[in-house]
Structure formats: C-alpha cells, structure tokens
Tab-separated table of C-alpha atoms in Angstrom:
chain	number	residue	atom	x	y	z
G	1247	UNK	CA	-23.469	-6.236	-0.213
G	1248	UNK	CA	-22.768	-7.671	3.242
G	1249	UNK	CA	-20.019	-6.013	5.291
G	1250	UNK	CA	-18.482	-8.779	7.392
G	1251	UNK	CA	-16.622	-8.344	10.664
G	1252	UNK	CA	-13.658	-10.732	10.228
G	1253	UNK	CA	-13.238	-11.059	13.998
G	1254	UNK	CA	-16.649	-12.680	14.323
G	1255	UNK	CA	-17.735	-13.643	10.812
G	1256	UNK	CA	-20.992	-11.774	11.337
G	1257	UNK	CA	-22.600	-9.137	9.114
G	1258	UNK	CA	-22.278	-5.645	10.574
G	1259	UNK	CA	-23.952	-3.703	7.779
G	1260	UNK	CA	-25.518	-4.087	4.356
G	1261	UNK	CA	-24.695	-1.666	1.530
G	1262	UNK	CA	-26.461	-1.245	-1.769
G	1263	UNK	CA	-24.169	-1.872	-4.723
G	1264	UNK	CA	-24.165	0.697	-7.510
G	1265	UNK	CA	-26.043	-0.266	-10.651
G	1266	UNK	CA	-24.761	0.349	-14.169
G	1267	UNK	CA	-27.064	3.366	-14.466
G	1268	UNK	CA	-25.826	4.804	-11.170
G	1269	UNK	CA	-22.209	4.330	-12.215
G	1270	UNK	CA	-22.855	6.120	-15.480
G	1271	UNK	CA	-24.685	8.994	-13.781
G	1272	UNK	CA	-21.916	9.439	-11.219
G	1273	UNK	CA	-19.245	9.546	-13.928
G	1274	UNK	CA	-21.182	12.123	-15.937
G	1275	UNK	CA	-21.501	14.259	-12.812
G	1276	UNK	CA	-17.757	13.942	-12.160
G	1277	UNK	CA	-16.978	15.170	-15.663
G	1278	UNK	CA	-18.968	18.336	-15.022
G	1279	UNK	CA	-17.643	18.683	-11.489
G	1280	UNK	CA	-14.030	18.462	-12.611
G	1281	UNK	CA	-14.437	21.572	-14.759
G	1282	UNK	CA	-15.460	23.531	-11.666
G	1283	UNK	CA	-12.901	21.985	-9.368
G	1284	UNK	CA	-9.927	22.733	-11.614
G	1285	UNK	CA	-10.956	26.396	-11.591
G	1286	UNK	CA	-10.372	26.521	-7.822
G	1287	UNK	CA	-6.945	28.114	-7.178
G	1288	UNK	CA	-4.255	25.650	-6.155
G	1289	UNK	CA	-3.684	27.432	-2.847
G	1290	UNK	CA	-7.335	26.901	-1.939
G	1291	UNK	CA	-7.187	23.239	-2.974
G	1292	UNK	CA	-4.222	22.786	-0.636
G	1293	UNK	CA	-6.186	24.449	2.172
G	1294	UNK	CA	-9.148	22.130	1.581
G	1295	UNK	CA	-6.905	19.057	1.776
G	1296	UNK	CA	-5.484	20.451	5.030
G	1297	UNK	CA	-9.016	20.925	6.383
G	1298	UNK	CA	-9.837	17.341	5.445
G	1299	UNK	CA	-6.844	16.142	7.447
G	1300	UNK	CA	-7.979	18.168	10.453
G	1301	UNK	CA	-11.454	16.626	10.245
G	1302	UNK	CA	-9.956	13.125	10.112
G	1303	UNK	CA	-8.003	13.750	13.296
G	1304	UNK	CA	-11.114	15.155	14.989
G	1305	UNK	CA	-12.911	11.881	14.195
G	1306	UNK	CA	-9.924	9.602	14.873
G	1307	UNK	CA	-11.615	7.312	17.393
G	1308	UNK	CA	-14.721	6.798	15.254
G	1309	UNK	CA	-12.739	6.214	12.060
G	1310	UNK	CA	-10.400	3.729	13.750
G	1311	UNK	CA	-13.360	1.712	15.054
G	1312	UNK	CA	-14.885	1.582	11.566
G	1313	UNK	CA	-11.584	0.452	10.058
G	1314	UNK	CA	-11.154	-2.239	12.701
G	1315	UNK	CA	-14.727	-3.454	12.359
G	1316	UNK	CA	-14.494	-4.170	8.616
G	1317	UNK	CA	-10.828	-5.208	8.224
G	1318	UNK	CA	-9.954	-6.729	11.607
G	1319	UNK	CA	-6.930	-4.436	11.945
G	1320	UNK	CA	-6.061	-4.142	15.672
G	1321	UNK	CA	-7.400	-0.864	17.025
G	1322	UNK	CA	-3.999	0.626	17.861
G	1323	UNK	CA	-2.714	-0.227	14.393
G	1324	UNK	CA	-5.841	1.368	12.919
G	1325	UNK	CA	-5.112	4.557	14.842
G	1326	UNK	CA	-1.468	4.363	13.793
G	1327	UNK	CA	-2.450	4.124	10.139
G	1328	UNK	CA	-4.823	7.069	10.279
G	1329	UNK	CA	-2.370	9.266	12.147
G	1330	UNK	CA	0.567	8.129	10.028
G	1331	UNK	CA	-1.247	8.908	6.781
G	1332	UNK	CA	-1.326	12.565	7.832
G	1333	UNK	CA	2.275	12.809	6.608
G	1334	UNK	CA	0.886	12.785	3.067
G	1335	UNK	CA	-1.062	15.942	3.908
G	1336	UNK	CA	2.050	17.523	5.431
G	1337	UNK	CA	3.909	16.672	2.234
G	1338	UNK	CA	1.210	18.276	0.120
G	1339	UNK	CA	1.305	21.464	2.175
G	1340	UNK	CA	5.077	21.644	1.933
G	1341	UNK	CA	5.735	20.725	-1.693
G	1342	UNK	CA	2.593	20.847	-3.849
G	1343	UNK	CA	2.795	24.501	-4.834
G	1344	UNK	CA	6.426	24.121	-5.864
G	1345	UNK	CA	5.839	21.151	-8.138
G	1346	UNK	CA	2.475	22.057	-9.656
G	1347	UNK	CA	2.955	25.706	-10.522
G	1348	UNK	CA	4.014	26.731	-14.019
G	1349	UNK	CA	7.760	26.539	-14.673
G	1350	UNK	CA	9.615	29.115	-16.737
G	1351	UNK	CA	12.373	27.156	-18.438
G	1352	UNK	CA	14.105	29.957	-20.334
G	1353	UNK	CA	13.567	33.629	-20.994
G	1354	UNK	CA	16.650	34.043	-23.151
G	1355	UNK	CA	16.406	34.961	-26.803
G	1356	UNK	CA	13.171	35.858	-28.524
G	1357	UNK	CA	11.047	32.982	-27.191
G	1358	UNK	CA	10.005	32.374	-23.601
G	1359	UNK	CA	9.581	28.662	-22.829
G	1360	UNK	CA	7.269	27.425	-20.077
G	1361	UNK	CA	5.768	24.176	-18.808
G	1362	UNK	CA	2.305	24.005	-17.259
G	1363	UNK	CA	1.000	20.962	-15.406
G	1364	UNK	CA	-2.632	20.268	-16.213
G	1365	UNK	CA	-4.899	17.637	-14.584
G	1366	UNK	CA	-5.661	14.414	-16.388
G	1367	UNK	CA	-9.413	14.913	-15.960
G	1368	UNK	CA	-11.545	12.253	-14.256
G	1369	UNK	CA	-9.459	9.368	-12.907
G	1370	UNK	CA	-10.434	6.020	-11.420
G	1371	UNK	CA	-8.868	5.078	-8.106
G	1372	UNK	CA	-9.520	1.374	-7.538
G	1373	UNK	CA	-8.120	0.990	-4.054
G	1374	UNK	CA	-7.137	-1.648	-1.502
G	1375	UNK	CA	-8.422	-2.738	1.903
G	1376	UNK	CA	-5.216	-3.466	3.799
G	1377	UNK	CA	-4.124	0.169	4.302
G	1378	UNK	CA	-7.002	2.210	2.867
G	1379	UNK	CA	-5.766	5.500	4.323
G	1380	UNK	CA	-2.189	5.137	3.147
G	1381	UNK	CA	-2.789	3.748	-0.324
G	1382	UNK	CA	-5.925	5.822	-0.797
G	1383	UNK	CA	-4.252	9.093	0.103
G	1384	UNK	CA	-1.350	8.260	-2.226
G	1385	UNK	CA	-3.806	8.544	-5.084
G	1386	UNK	CA	-6.988	10.456	-4.399
G	1387	UNK	CA	-5.576	13.311	-2.326
G	1388	UNK	CA	-2.790	13.980	-4.826
G	1389	UNK	CA	-5.190	13.604	-7.749
G	1390	UNK	CA	-7.644	16.077	-6.249
G	1391	UNK	CA	-4.839	18.466	-5.472
G	1392	UNK	CA	-3.825	18.527	-9.150
G	1393	UNK	CA	-7.383	19.440	-10.194
G	1394	UNK	CA	-8.722	16.018	-11.145
G	1395	UNK	CA	-12.090	14.585	-10.211
G	1396	UNK	CA	-11.884	11.116	-8.657
G	1397	UNK	CA	-14.032	8.039	-9.195
G	1398	UNK	CA	-13.040	6.218	-6.005
G	1399	UNK	CA	-13.855	2.544	-5.696
G	1400	UNK	CA	-12.941	1.297	-2.235
G	1401	UNK	CA	-12.367	-2.394	-1.768
G	1402	UNK	CA	-15.543	-4.211	-0.817
G	1403	UNK	CA	-13.639	-5.053	2.404
G	1404	UNK	CA	-13.181	-1.339	3.268
G	1405	UNK	CA	-16.297	0.290	1.852
G	1406	UNK	CA	-17.434	1.864	5.127
G	1407	UNK	CA	-14.073	3.601	5.351
G	1408	UNK	CA	-14.380	4.743	1.737
G	1409	UNK	CA	-17.755	6.319	2.433
G	1410	UNK	CA	-16.249	8.208	5.383
G	1411	UNK	CA	-13.578	9.548	3.030
G	1412	UNK	CA	-16.291	11.047	0.857
G	1413	UNK	CA	-18.250	12.452	3.804
G	1414	UNK	CA	-15.241	14.253	5.274
G	1415	UNK	CA	-13.869	15.436	1.927
G	1416	UNK	CA	-17.189	17.092	1.157
G	1417	UNK	CA	-17.315	18.618	4.626
G	1418	UNK	CA	-13.819	20.005	4.052
G	1419	UNK	CA	-14.920	21.766	0.871
G	1420	UNK	CA	-14.403	19.326	-1.990
G	1421	UNK	CA	-17.356	19.815	-4.389
G	1422	UNK	CA	-19.761	16.862	-4.287
G	1423	UNK	CA	-19.160	16.188	-7.985
G	1424	UNK	CA	-15.367	16.150	-7.703
G	1425	UNK	CA	-15.108	13.002	-5.551
G	1426	UNK	CA	-17.517	10.103	-5.703
G	1427	UNK	CA	-17.583	6.627	-4.154
G	1428	UNK	CA	-18.495	3.601	-6.242
G	1429	UNK	CA	-19.754	0.801	-4.018
G	1430	UNK	CA	-19.605	-2.842	-5.054
G	1431	UNK	CA	-17.410	-5.739	-6.023
G	1432	UNK	CA	-15.746	-6.783	-9.260
G	1433	UNK	CA	-18.837	-5.940	-11.319
G	1434	UNK	CA	-18.618	-2.268	-10.390
G	1435	UNK	CA	-14.884	-2.287	-11.028
G	1436	UNK	CA	-15.573	-3.681	-14.485
G	1437	UNK	CA	-17.987	-0.822	-15.212
G	1438	UNK	CA	-15.247	1.673	-14.337
G	1439	UNK	CA	-12.852	-0.073	-16.710
G	1440	UNK	CA	-15.409	0.238	-19.498
G	1441	UNK	CA	-16.125	3.909	-18.794
G	1442	UNK	CA	-14.614	6.883	-20.611
G	1443	UNK	CA	-12.106	7.950	-17.959
G	1444	UNK	CA	-8.775	9.761	-18.173
G	1445	UNK	CA	-6.570	7.508	-16.049
G	1446	UNK	CA	-6.582	4.366	-13.933
G	1447	UNK	CA	-4.779	3.979	-10.618
G	1448	UNK	CA	-5.015	0.561	-8.979
G	1449	UNK	CA	-3.651	-0.941	-5.778
G	1450	UNK	CA	-3.917	-4.694	-5.348
G	1451	UNK	CA	-2.754	-8.020	-6.712
G	1452	UNK	CA	-0.566	-8.650	-9.747
G	1453	UNK	CA	-3.272	-10.739	-11.388
G	1454	UNK	CA	-5.899	-7.998	-11.169
G	1455	UNK	CA	-3.422	-5.254	-12.063
G	1456	UNK	CA	-2.382	-7.091	-15.210
G	1457	UNK	CA	-6.026	-7.544	-16.159
G	1458	UNK	CA	-6.735	-3.833	-15.697
G	1459	UNK	CA	-3.733	-2.794	-17.784
G	1460	UNK	CA	-4.788	-5.100	-20.617
G	1461	UNK	CA	-8.436	-4.061	-20.401
G	1462	UNK	CA	-7.826	-0.312	-20.723
G	1463	UNK	CA	-4.747	-0.408	-22.983
G	1464	UNK	CA	-6.634	0.696	-26.080
G	1465	UNK	CA	-7.720	3.911	-24.361
G	1466	UNK	CA	-4.122	5.233	-24.290
G	1467	UNK	CA	-4.626	6.866	-20.895
G	1468	UNK	CA	-2.219	6.736	-17.944
G	1469	UNK	CA	-2.292	3.523	-15.925
G	1470	UNK	CA	-0.476	3.095	-12.617
G	1471	UNK	CA	-0.352	-0.192	-10.756
G	1472	UNK	CA	0.772	-0.581	-7.154
G	1473	UNK	CA	0.945	-4.358	-6.854
G	1474	UNK	CA	2.281	-7.007	-4.533
G	1475	UNK	CA	5.702	-8.190	-3.510
G	1476	UNK	CA	7.723	-11.065	-2.130
G	1477	UNK	CA	9.948	-8.751	-0.147
G	1478	UNK	CA	13.225	-10.238	1.132
G	1479	UNK	CA	15.288	-9.291	4.177
G	1480	UNK	CA	18.901	-10.381	4.639
G	1481	UNK	CA	20.664	-10.240	8.019
G	1482	UNK	CA	24.458	-10.076	7.705
G	1483	UNK	CA	26.684	-11.573	10.380
G	1484	UNK	CA	28.118	-8.147	11.279
G	1485	UNK	CA	24.758	-6.731	12.385
G	1486	UNK	CA	25.200	-4.663	15.540
G	1487	UNK	CA	22.520	-6.389	17.611
G	1488	UNK	CA	21.159	-9.749	16.490
G	1489	UNK	CA	18.251	-9.706	18.914
G	1490	UNK	CA	17.143	-6.242	17.837
G	1491	UNK	CA	17.420	-7.257	14.206
G	1492	UNK	CA	15.121	-10.207	14.940
G	1493	UNK	CA	12.611	-7.952	16.707
G	1494	UNK	CA	12.560	-5.522	13.788
G	1495	UNK	CA	12.285	-8.308	11.210
G	1496	UNK	CA	9.407	-9.953	13.089
G	1497	UNK	CA	7.451	-6.717	13.203
G	1498	UNK	CA	8.146	-6.182	9.516
G	1499	UNK	CA	6.741	-9.638	8.811
G	1500	UNK	CA	3.691	-9.647	11.073
G	1501	UNK	CA	2.492	-6.052	11.479
G	1502	UNK	CA	-1.094	-5.855	10.193
G	1503	UNK	CA	-0.987	-9.655	10.150
G	1504	UNK	CA	1.493	-9.555	7.285
G	1505	UNK	CA	-1.207	-8.053	5.059
G	1506	UNK	CA	1.017	-5.445	3.468
G	1507	UNK	CA	2.549	-5.304	0.007
G	1508	UNK	CA	5.876	-4.265	1.563
G	1509	UNK	CA	5.774	-6.670	4.527
G	1510	UNK	CA	8.834	-8.867	4.970
G	1511	UNK	CA	7.874	-12.132	3.251
G	1512	UNK	CA	11.137	-14.100	3.404
G	1513	UNK	CA	14.218	-13.830	5.607
G	1514	UNK	CA	17.799	-14.873	4.857
G	1515	UNK	CA	20.333	-15.032	7.700
G	1516	UNK	CA	24.088	-15.519	7.567
G	1517	UNK	CA	25.007	-18.938	8.939
G	1518	UNK	CA	27.267	-17.474	11.659
G	1519	UNK	CA	24.311	-15.877	13.464
G	1520	UNK	CA	21.466	-18.020	12.154
G	1521	UNK	CA	20.679	-19.970	15.333
G	1522	UNK	CA	20.864	-16.882	17.543
G	1523	UNK	CA	18.609	-14.934	15.178
G	1524	UNK	CA	15.986	-17.677	14.877
G	1525	UNK	CA	15.800	-18.095	18.661
G	1526	UNK	CA	15.327	-14.362	19.169
G	1527	UNK	CA	12.794	-14.180	16.337
G	1528	UNK	CA	10.576	-16.926	17.775
G	1529	UNK	CA	10.844	-15.417	21.251
G	1530	UNK	CA	9.590	-12.090	19.902
G	1531	UNK	CA	6.711	-13.588	17.954
G	1532	UNK	CA	5.622	-15.612	20.985
G	1533	UNK	CA	4.958	-12.332	22.831
G	1534	UNK	CA	2.441	-11.111	20.254
G	1535	UNK	CA	-1.052	-10.938	21.702
G	1536	UNK	CA	-3.674	-12.480	19.438
G	1537	UNK	CA	-7.375	-11.847	19.891
G	1538	UNK	CA	-10.108	-9.226	19.793
G	1539	UNK	CA	-8.848	-6.391	17.551
G	1540	UNK	CA	-10.879	-3.859	19.565
G	1541	UNK	CA	-8.805	-4.521	22.673
G	1542	UNK	CA	-5.773	-2.357	23.287
G	1543	UNK	CA	-2.634	-4.467	23.230
G	1544	UNK	CA	-3.812	-6.894	20.547
G	1545	UNK	CA	-1.099	-7.220	17.918
G	1546	UNK	CA	-2.494	-10.075	15.812
G	1547	UNK	CA	-6.106	-9.741	14.761
G	1548	UNK	CA	-8.060	-11.807	12.260
G	1549	UNK	CA	-7.226	-12.012	8.585
G	1550	UNK	CA	-9.476	-9.668	6.637
G	1551	UNK	CA	-10.539	-12.256	4.065
G	1552	UNK	CA	-11.634	-15.776	4.968
G	1553	UNK	CA	-10.230	-17.314	1.786
G	1554	UNK	CA	-6.712	-16.109	2.600
G	1555	UNK	CA	-6.604	-18.568	5.506
G	1556	UNK	CA	-6.567	-21.425	3.007
G	1557	UNK	CA	-3.707	-19.800	1.073
G	1558	UNK	CA	-1.558	-19.617	4.208
G	1559	UNK	CA	-2.445	-23.105	5.403
G	1560	UNK	CA	-1.672	-24.567	1.981
G	1561	UNK	CA	1.746	-22.866	1.966
G	1562	UNK	CA	2.466	-24.368	5.376
G	1563	UNK	CA	1.411	-27.842	4.240
G	1564	UNK	CA	3.477	-27.579	1.051
G	1565	UNK	CA	6.542	-26.503	3.016
G	1566	UNK	CA	6.152	-29.263	5.619
G	1567	UNK	CA	5.819	-31.884	2.884
G	1568	UNK	CA	9.105	-30.663	1.401
G	1569	UNK	CA	11.049	-30.764	4.667
G	1570	UNK	CA	10.357	-27.460	6.416
G	1571	UNK	CA	9.935	-27.275	10.179
G	1572	UNK	CA	7.216	-25.177	11.799
G	1573	UNK	CA	8.871	-23.667	14.864
G	1574	UNK	CA	5.881	-21.625	15.914
G	1575	UNK	CA	2.204	-21.102	15.079
G	1576	UNK	CA	0.466	-21.792	11.815
G	1577	UNK	CA	-2.821	-22.988	13.294
G	1578	UNK	CA	-6.387	-21.760	13.318
G	1579	UNK	CA	-7.187	-19.909	16.512
G	1580	UNK	CA	-10.462	-19.381	18.355
G	1581	UNK	CA	-13.961	-20.600	17.607
G	1582	UNK	CA	-15.058	-17.695	15.408
G	1583	UNK	CA	-13.534	-15.255	12.977
G	1584	UNK	CA	-10.614	-15.653	10.588
G	1585	UNK	CA	-7.700	-16.141	12.971
G	1586	UNK	CA	-4.355	-17.835	12.389
G	1587	UNK	CA	-1.451	-17.887	14.811
G	1588	UNK	CA	1.642	-16.314	13.200
G	1589	UNK	CA	3.729	-19.066	11.592
G	1590	UNK	CA	7.542	-19.236	11.661
G	1591	UNK	CA	9.170	-21.908	9.463
G	1592	UNK	CA	12.799	-22.971	9.076
G	1593	UNK	CA	14.614	-25.474	6.841
G	1594	UNK	CA	12.951	-23.696	3.935
G	1595	UNK	CA	14.172	-23.310	0.353
G	1596	UNK	CA	13.013	-21.946	-2.978
G	1597	UNK	CA	11.359	-25.191	-3.937
G	1598	UNK	CA	8.569	-24.248	-1.518
G	1599	UNK	CA	5.631	-21.981	-2.374
G	1600	UNK	CA	6.192	-20.140	0.893
G	1601	UNK	CA	9.439	-18.643	-0.448
G	1602	UNK	CA	8.269	-17.903	-3.988
G	1603	UNK	CA	4.588	-16.957	-3.962
G	1604	UNK	CA	3.146	-13.914	-2.218
G	1605	UNK	CA	1.699	-14.925	1.154
G	1606	UNK	CA	-0.009	-11.728	2.316
G	1607	UNK	CA	-0.588	-13.146	5.749
G	1608	UNK	CA	1.000	-14.165	9.062
G	1609	UNK	CA	3.706	-16.530	7.845
G	1610	UNK	CA	7.464	-16.294	7.351
G	1611	UNK	CA	10.229	-18.604	6.216
G	1612	UNK	CA	13.790	-18.129	7.498
G	1613	UNK	CA	16.606	-19.545	5.357
G	1614	UNK	CA	20.298	-19.935	6.229
G	1615	UNK	CA	22.898	-18.575	3.755
G	1616	UNK	CA	26.688	-18.889	3.564
G	1617	UNK	CA	27.601	-15.454	2.235
G	1618	UNK	CA	26.411	-12.254	0.588
G	1619	UNK	CA	26.507	-13.728	-2.907
G	1620	UNK	CA	24.150	-16.563	-2.000
G	1621	UNK	CA	21.848	-14.093	-0.247
G	1622	UNK	CA	21.822	-11.825	-3.289
G	1623	UNK	CA	20.985	-14.674	-5.665
G	1624	UNK	CA	18.102	-15.817	-3.464
G	1625	UNK	CA	16.772	-12.295	-2.910
G	1626	UNK	CA	16.809	-11.747	-6.664
G	1627	UNK	CA	15.069	-15.064	-7.399
G	1628	UNK	CA	11.574	-13.599	-7.724
G	1629	UNK	CA	9.138	-12.188	-10.251
G	1630	UNK	CA	8.482	-9.240	-7.924
G	1631	UNK	CA	10.451	-6.070	-7.328
G	1632	UNK	CA	8.856	-3.905	-4.642
G	1633	UNK	CA	11.221	-3.715	-1.642
G	1634	UNK	CA	14.291	-5.426	-0.231
G	1635	UNK	CA	16.114	-4.943	3.070
G	1636	UNK	CA	19.549	-5.633	4.507
G	1637	UNK	CA	20.537	-5.429	8.164
G	1638	UNK	CA	24.259	-4.860	8.659
G	1639	UNK	CA	26.825	-3.008	10.738
G	1640	UNK	CA	28.540	-1.889	7.526
G	1641	UNK	CA	26.452	0.553	5.506
G	1642	UNK	CA	28.750	0.394	2.464
G	1643	UNK	CA	28.596	-3.401	2.348
G	1644	UNK	CA	24.821	-3.355	2.650
G	1645	UNK	CA	24.420	-0.692	-0.046
G	1646	UNK	CA	26.685	-2.598	-2.441
G	1647	UNK	CA	24.247	-5.487	-2.239
G	1648	UNK	CA	20.923	-3.638	-2.423
G	1649	UNK	CA	21.979	-1.319	-5.244
G	1650	UNK	CA	22.173	-4.358	-7.535
G	1651	UNK	CA	18.628	-5.512	-6.737
G	1652	UNK	CA	15.883	-4.573	-9.265
G	1653	UNK	CA	13.437	-3.237	-6.687
G	1654	UNK	CA	11.722	0.126	-6.356
G	1655	UNK	CA	12.671	0.571	-2.678
G	1656	UNK	CA	15.608	-0.678	-0.630
G	1657	UNK	CA	16.137	-0.495	3.122
G	1658	UNK	CA	19.301	-0.609	5.199
G	1659	UNK	CA	18.693	-1.512	8.871
G	1660	UNK	CA	14.949	-0.917	8.557
G	1661	UNK	CA	12.021	-2.417	6.638
G	1662	UNK	CA	8.307	-2.134	5.876
G	1663	UNK	CA	8.484	1.663	5.700
G	1664	UNK	CA	7.010	4.299	3.371
G	1665	UNK	CA	7.853	8.013	3.283
G	1666	UNK	CA	5.964	10.678	1.296
G	1667	UNK	CA	9.317	12.275	0.497
G	1668	UNK	CA	10.468	9.291	-1.569
G	1669	UNK	CA	8.890	7.689	-4.635
G	1670	UNK	CA	6.816	4.559	-4.098
G	1671	UNK	CA	7.192	2.378	-7.154
G	1672	UNK	CA	7.525	-1.253	-8.146
G	1673	UNK	CA	9.397	-3.166	-10.799
G	1674	UNK	CA	8.536	-6.371	-12.638
G	1675	UNK	CA	5.328	-7.873	-11.247
G	1676	UNK	CA	5.173	-5.291	-8.455
G	1677	UNK	CA	3.699	-2.722	-10.782
G	1678	UNK	CA	4.455	0.430	-12.703
G	1679	UNK	CA	4.182	4.144	-12.146
G	1680	UNK	CA	4.997	6.317	-9.143
G	1681	UNK	CA	3.167	7.739	-6.166
G	1682	UNK	CA	4.568	10.003	-3.445
G	1683	UNK	CA	7.573	12.351	-3.675
G	1684	UNK	CA	7.525	15.188	-6.191
G	1685	UNK	CA	7.059	12.565	-8.896
G	1686	UNK	CA	3.857	11.398	-7.209
G	1687	UNK	CA	2.600	14.985	-7.077
G	1688	UNK	CA	3.053	15.257	-10.826
G	1689	UNK	CA	1.811	11.730	-11.584
G	1690	UNK	CA	-1.743	13.067	-11.835
G	1691	UNK	CA	-0.886	15.787	-14.345
G	1692	UNK	CA	-0.010	16.084	-18.016
G	1693	UNK	CA	2.580	18.661	-19.080
G	1694	UNK	CA	1.831	21.351	-21.615
G	1695	UNK	CA	4.719	23.144	-23.339
G	1696	UNK	CA	4.448	26.876	-24.079
G	1697	UNK	CA	6.527	28.703	-26.707
G	1698	UNK	CA	5.781	32.425	-26.315
G	1699	UNK	CA	7.049	35.325	-28.388
G	1700	UNK	CA	6.181	38.928	-27.663
C-alpha cells in the first residue's frame, strides 16, 4: 500500500497490507489478550494511559511531522491536534474511576443492589484520517480504559500515525495483544466486519457508516457511528462585533482545509449586516497562507485525498451555473500536490449542491436571510444533525433558536469545537451513539445488575 504525500503527490513509504490469515491471527490474539488486560486494576490502566500521553508529548515533533507528511495538515495544526487531544487523557484521569467503578444503588431492606460496568470484549475501531488523534482517542483510549482489547484500523491515509499509536501504547504498558493495528484499505475493513467481534465503532462518511451498521446488524453487538455533517452557522444582526464574527466563522470553515465533520459548511447572515460580514469574511480568508504544510505559518495545506478536489470543483461549477458568485478562490493551486484555494461563494441557495451536500473541503457558501425564522428553516433543511452555531449579542435569543434544532451539539458565539466534558453525538445522518463525557466513558461497557442477599 503506497503512502502518498498529498503536498507533492509522491510516495513516501510502502506498507504491507494485512492478509485474511493475518487479520484472523491478530483477532485471536486480541481475544486472549483481553482476558489478561481486563484483570489489570483500573487504577493501573489509568496510569498506563497517562504514561502514553506523556510519551506522545515527548515525541511531539516527530509525530507532527508524520501526521503532516501523510495527511497534508499544516505542521502547526498537526501540533495543535496532538497537544489538544491530551485533554482526553486529562478527562480520563479526572473522571474514569468515578464512572467505571461499581455503583451501590441501595442497601435498604434485605437485598443490596449494585451495578458493575464490564467491558464489551474485543471491539473494532475503524477510524478516520482527518483528526486521527482526536477521533482515535475518543474510541481506543476509552475502550482500553474500560478493559476492552482494540482492533484498530487506521484510515489508509493515516496508517503511519496509527502504527505510532501502537508503538507508544505498548511502550506505555499496554499488553501487545490488547491493541493491534490492522493495515489496509476497504478489504481489511471488510474482514473486520465479518469477524466475531463485540462492538464496532466507526468514524467517517454516512455512506460507509450505513453500510457498516447494515453489515453487522445480525450480530446484535453495539455499533456507534460518528459520521459527517452539513453544519450551519447563523449570524444575527445584534452580534457584538461583525468583523470578529467573520474571523471566527472563516476559521471554523477553513481550519484543516475544511476537512472536519464539525467544520462550518454553510453560513446564514441577517440582511442588516450581510454586506459588512461578507467583506470582513473575504478579507480574513485572503490573509490565509497557502503552501508547503511543513512551513510554519501555512494555514491552508493540500487536501488529503486527490479525489476530493473534484467534489469541491463540481460543487463550485454547479453553484455558478445556478447563479452563485465566487468572491474568492476556488481554483487549483501550484504545480504539484492536491491544492485548492479556499472558495467563498455568495448568491447561494438550497437548490445548489454546495448548500445541501457535505463538502469536506475548503469551500463555503454565505446566504442572506431576513429573520430568525428563515434562518431556522434553512438551518434545519438538511439530512444531517451534528452541530449548529449561532452568533448573537443576546444569549437567550440564540438559545431559543438552537434548542429547536435536531443536532447533537449547538454553539453560541463559537463553532467547530469539541470538549471531552460534553457528549459528542450526532442525529439523523450524522450518526448514532456517544463518545466523550461520562457517557463516552461508559459507552465501551455493558452493565451487570447485582441482587445480593446476606
């Protein structure tokens, strides 16, 4: 399997894909390893996860360069992701013991009632390339913590990073048969779906997530899907600072080249401030440095996948044919690699693919609205339900709008943000299940009820 540097289009390494026999042998080893791992006291498991986090920070520069080389993520953003993902480890240290230890529900009367939280067993973590630390940690660190063994399949676009996960986890003290990497493309993923596993946790597209859920349904094991979004942002006319709102919205749209499931994908602006907002938005985007992702100061690197360039360009062409205006960008850049200049379009509407289909790239449409009701109807006109944001000077007004939206996360005066303290969950085509928060700690367990009489 060729590992391609998206900044140059050249092969940087070749990896051997796992065969069916190797997949089977690894899974059998995980089943034996899980029995040993679950016997490790929870306090020691927490300490091992902490040690892993320390090792990651010791190797920060090396890990960031690997991440940049295979995904094209600008080097500072790669460092930001790795350092930011440490908050999952902080969360585990702070809350894991509380939420995983046995609960005594009642000691009254003649029967003591307790709940224990047992691991699922061996779970598959089929992960994503866009934020492999964040979305990976959401699953495999919490799963390991609960006593599960993990069959981790990194995306073929982040396999080098996945192998570093395994190396450092083992160095931290995770038994070699409690965490294993499965290297390859869709064929290897298919082998995991056919295997006798105790849960499936996937991060990626709606299409693939739906396929996974259907494929493993007959197994009656837990399935969690963290899928995509078409995340809206609405700027009310009472926002405290229009320019700052535009700066924040632009970063929410174009950070990591827009390759984020919770990136801002469509913007609605009240007509009273529309022109001022659009001007400030384009001014901000025009300052973004595009180029070599290894250079400090680069904000826009290459797209990770070559075929996504055609998706973005086709959305631009569709929008232009239906009356949209490209105010900035939207062109191929450079003579090598998978670069597109960030595209800002106006005069857009919901008859355009740009406003309805997930883009997952450096493109945004900005639409004018007359009032909150029109904004709400447009924000709600989607098959997705991951995040939604409102910028306003009136918190109550903003909350009255977002509380009606069927999304897993809402933002007021911020966007494109994840906290380990809060549940990360989607509705409709954005997925099902929960990671993070105390619910995400328990997502990798199954409760057992105890009725005890002396």
